[in-house]
Amino acid sequence: FRSKYILKRLLKELEANEEFTQDDIDDRIERVNHELNLYEEYNLLDILKVVIYIVEKFEENNVVWGTGRGSSCCSYCLYLIGLHDVDSIKYGLELSEFFR
């Protein structure tokens, strides 16, 4: 699970943004690894799986959902999954706001 879906989405994100410097790329890779470790530590990996399922079903059925709300916008992984449109790294949002 970990190394497949989220890392595929990260690779897609990195390929789509040619303006990223090597430092930007390294920061995003480090952030994803850190977040996934926290999701695992807090026993939330199953929640990520459910979110992936829901977003895929929304996309398949052309359902429109919000751009983001609350502390979920601090999670870069949720951005990569497509749950919201807020790049927490770009806007400097603290991950600690999400994992309280």
PDB file of C-alpha atoms in Angstrom:
ATOM      1  CA  PHE A   1       0.000   0.000   0.000  1.00  0.00           C
ATOM      2  CA  ARG A   2       2.538   2.593   1.186  1.00  0.00           C
ATOM      3  CA  SER A   3       4.990   2.346  -1.617  1.00  0.00           C
ATOM      4  CA  LYS A   4       2.445   1.997  -4.348  1.00  0.00           C
ATOM      5  CA  TYR A   5      -0.425   4.442  -4.442  1.00  0.00           C
ATOM      6  CA  ILE A   6       0.958   7.451  -2.566  1.00  0.00           C
ATOM      7  CA  LEU A   7       4.406   7.234  -4.127  1.00  0.00           C
ATOM      8  CA  LYS A   8       2.863   6.902  -7.603  1.00  0.00           C
ATOM      9  CA  ARG A   9       0.873  10.052  -6.955  1.00  0.00           C
ATOM     10  CA  LEU A  10       3.991  11.804  -5.675  1.00  0.00           C
ATOM     11  CA  LEU A  11       5.876  10.862  -8.832  1.00  0.00           C
ATOM     12  CA  LYS A  12       3.007  12.199 -10.945  1.00  0.00           C
ATOM     13  CA  GLU A  13       3.069  15.454  -8.954  1.00  0.00           C
ATOM     14  CA  LEU A  14       6.830  15.823  -9.376  1.00  0.00           C
ATOM     15  CA  GLU A  15       6.685  15.122 -13.121  1.00  0.00           C
ATOM     16  CA  ALA A  16       3.905  17.685 -13.576  1.00  0.00           C
ATOM     17  CA  ASN A  17       5.892  20.470 -11.908  1.00  0.00           C
ATOM     18  CA  GLU A  18       9.056  21.116 -13.858  1.00  0.00           C
ATOM     19  CA  GLU A  19       9.765  24.227 -11.774  1.00  0.00           C
ATOM     20  CA  PHE A  20      10.542  22.119  -8.668  1.00  0.00           C
ATOM     21  CA  THR A  21      14.181  22.319  -7.662  1.00  0.00           C
ATOM     22  CA  GLN A  22      16.023  19.282  -6.340  1.00  0.00           C
ATOM     23  CA  ASP A  23      15.491  20.691  -2.834  1.00  0.00           C
ATOM     24  CA  ASP A  24      11.730  20.919  -3.510  1.00  0.00           C
ATOM     25  CA  ILE A  25      11.711  17.312  -4.689  1.00  0.00           C
ATOM     26  CA  ASP A  26      13.728  16.140  -1.681  1.00  0.00           C
ATOM     27  CA  ASP A  27      11.408  18.044   0.709  1.00  0.00           C
ATOM     28  CA  ARG A  28       8.322  16.432  -0.806  1.00  0.00           C
ATOM     29  CA  ILE A  29       9.772  12.929  -0.690  1.00  0.00           C
ATOM     30  CA  GLU A  30      10.829  13.458   2.924  1.00  0.00           C
ATOM     31  CA  ARG A  31       7.390  14.851   3.815  1.00  0.00           C
ATOM     32  CA  VAL A  32       5.556  11.874   2.296  1.00  0.00           C
ATOM     33  CA  ASN A  33       7.770   9.408   4.150  1.00  0.00           C
ATOM     34  CA  HIS A  34       7.318  11.322   7.410  1.00  0.00           C
ATOM     35  CA  GLU A  35       3.536  11.523   6.996  1.00  0.00           C
ATOM     36  CA  LEU A  36       3.196   7.856   6.126  1.00  0.00           C
ATOM     37  CA  ASN A  37       5.183   6.966   9.234  1.00  0.00           C
ATOM     38  CA  LEU A  38       2.796   9.108  11.309  1.00  0.00           C
ATOM     39  CA  TYR A  39      -0.279   7.563   9.671  1.00  0.00           C
ATOM     40  CA  GLU A  40       1.150   4.171  10.613  1.00  0.00           C
ATOM     41  CA  GLU A  41       2.100   5.281  14.144  1.00  0.00           C
ATOM     42  CA  TYR A  42      -1.412   6.604  14.771  1.00  0.00           C
ATOM     43  CA  ASN A  43      -2.992   3.493  13.191  1.00  0.00           C
ATOM     44  CA  LEU A  44      -4.577   5.550  10.408  1.00  0.00           C
ATOM     45  CA  LEU A  45      -3.421   3.615   7.342  1.00  0.00           C
ATOM     46  CA  ASP A  46      -6.882   2.069   6.977  1.00  0.00           C
ATOM     47  CA  ILE A  47      -8.354   5.582   6.893  1.00  0.00           C
ATOM     48  CA  LEU A  48      -6.023   6.444   4.014  1.00  0.00           C
ATOM     49  CA  LYS A  49      -7.246   3.373   2.163  1.00  0.00           C
ATOM     50  CA  VAL A  50     -10.863   4.447   2.671  1.00  0.00           C
ATOM     51  CA  VAL A  51     -10.097   7.993   1.505  1.00  0.00           C
ATOM     52  CA  ILE A  52      -8.417   6.619  -1.627  1.00  0.00           C
ATOM     53  CA  TYR A  53     -11.478   4.466  -2.314  1.00  0.00           C
ATOM     54  CA  ILE A  54     -13.876   7.388  -1.832  1.00  0.00           C
ATOM     55  CA  VAL A  55     -11.873   9.760  -4.049  1.00  0.00           C
ATOM     56  CA  GLU A  56     -11.627   7.115  -6.785  1.00  0.00           C
ATOM     57  CA  LYS A  57     -15.409   6.570  -6.642  1.00  0.00           C
ATOM     58  CA  PHE A  58     -16.010  10.333  -6.772  1.00  0.00           C
ATOM     59  CA  GLU A  59     -13.777  10.588  -9.841  1.00  0.00           C
ATOM     60  CA  GLU A  60     -15.445   7.592 -11.540  1.00  0.00           C
ATOM     61  CA  ASN A  61     -18.891   9.097 -10.988  1.00  0.00           C
ATOM     62  CA  ASN A  62     -17.981  12.736 -11.716  1.00  0.00           C
ATOM     63  CA  VAL A  63     -18.885  13.818  -8.196  1.00  0.00           C
ATOM     64  CA  VAL A  64     -17.711  17.317  -7.275  1.00  0.00           C
ATOM     65  CA  TRP A  65     -16.240  17.732  -3.785  1.00  0.00           C
ATOM     66  CA  GLY A  66     -14.650  20.598  -1.864  1.00  0.00           C
ATOM     67  CA  THR A  67     -11.191  22.038  -2.334  1.00  0.00           C
ATOM     68  CA  GLY A  68     -10.239  21.498   1.293  1.00  0.00           C
ATOM     69  CA  ARG A  69     -11.226  22.354   4.803  1.00  0.00           C
ATOM     70  CA  GLY A  70      -9.655  22.408   8.235  1.00  0.00           C
ATOM     71  CA  SER A  71      -6.604  20.556   9.410  1.00  0.00           C
ATOM     72  CA  SER A  72      -6.840  17.927   6.651  1.00  0.00           C
ATOM     73  CA  CYS A  73      -5.243  20.548   4.388  1.00  0.00           C
ATOM     74  CA  CYS A  74      -2.032  20.158   6.414  1.00  0.00           C
ATOM     75  CA  SER A  75      -1.589  16.608   5.099  1.00  0.00           C
ATOM     76  CA  TYR A  76       0.416  16.459   1.885  1.00  0.00           C
ATOM     77  CA  CYS A  77      -0.585  12.802   1.426  1.00  0.00           C
ATOM     78  CA  LEU A  78      -4.273  13.748   1.379  1.00  0.00           C
ATOM     79  CA  TYR A  79      -3.419  16.373  -1.250  1.00  0.00           C
ATOM     80  CA  LEU A  80      -1.649  13.726  -3.356  1.00  0.00           C
ATOM     81  CA  ILE A  81      -4.641  11.398  -3.018  1.00  0.00           C
ATOM     82  CA  GLY A  82      -6.862  14.222  -4.254  1.00  0.00           C
ATOM     83  CA  LEU A  83      -9.022  14.708  -1.182  1.00  0.00           C
ATOM     84  CA  HIS A  84      -8.280  18.432  -1.272  1.00  0.00           C
ATOM     85  CA  ASP A  85      -6.472  20.935  -3.505  1.00  0.00           C
ATOM     86  CA  VAL A  86      -4.198  22.532  -0.900  1.00  0.00           C
ATOM     87  CA  ASP A  87      -0.471  21.850  -1.330  1.00  0.00           C
ATOM     88  CA  SER A  88       0.555  22.040   2.320  1.00  0.00           C
ATOM     89  CA  ILE A  89       4.247  22.236   1.433  1.00  0.00           C
ATOM     90  CA  LYS A  90       3.751  25.131  -0.966  1.00  0.00           C
ATOM     91  CA  TYR A  91       1.828  27.075   1.676  1.00  0.00           C
ATOM     92  CA  GLY A  92       4.026  26.061   4.605  1.00  0.00           C
ATOM     93  CA  LEU A  93       1.246  24.387   6.592  1.00  0.00           C
ATOM     94  CA  GLU A  94       2.444  22.565   9.687  1.00  0.00           C
ATOM     95  CA  LEU A  95       1.765  18.843   9.716  1.00  0.00           C
ATOM     96  CA  SER A  96       1.405  18.966  13.497  1.00  0.00           C
ATOM     97  CA  GLU A  97      -1.935  20.736  12.991  1.00  0.00           C
ATOM     98  CA  PHE A  98      -3.293  17.531  11.454  1.00  0.00           C
ATOM     99  CA  PHE A  99      -1.723  14.978  13.816  1.00  0.00           C
ATOM    100  CA  ARG A 100      -2.909  16.214  17.217  1.00  0.00           C
TER     101      ARG A 100
END
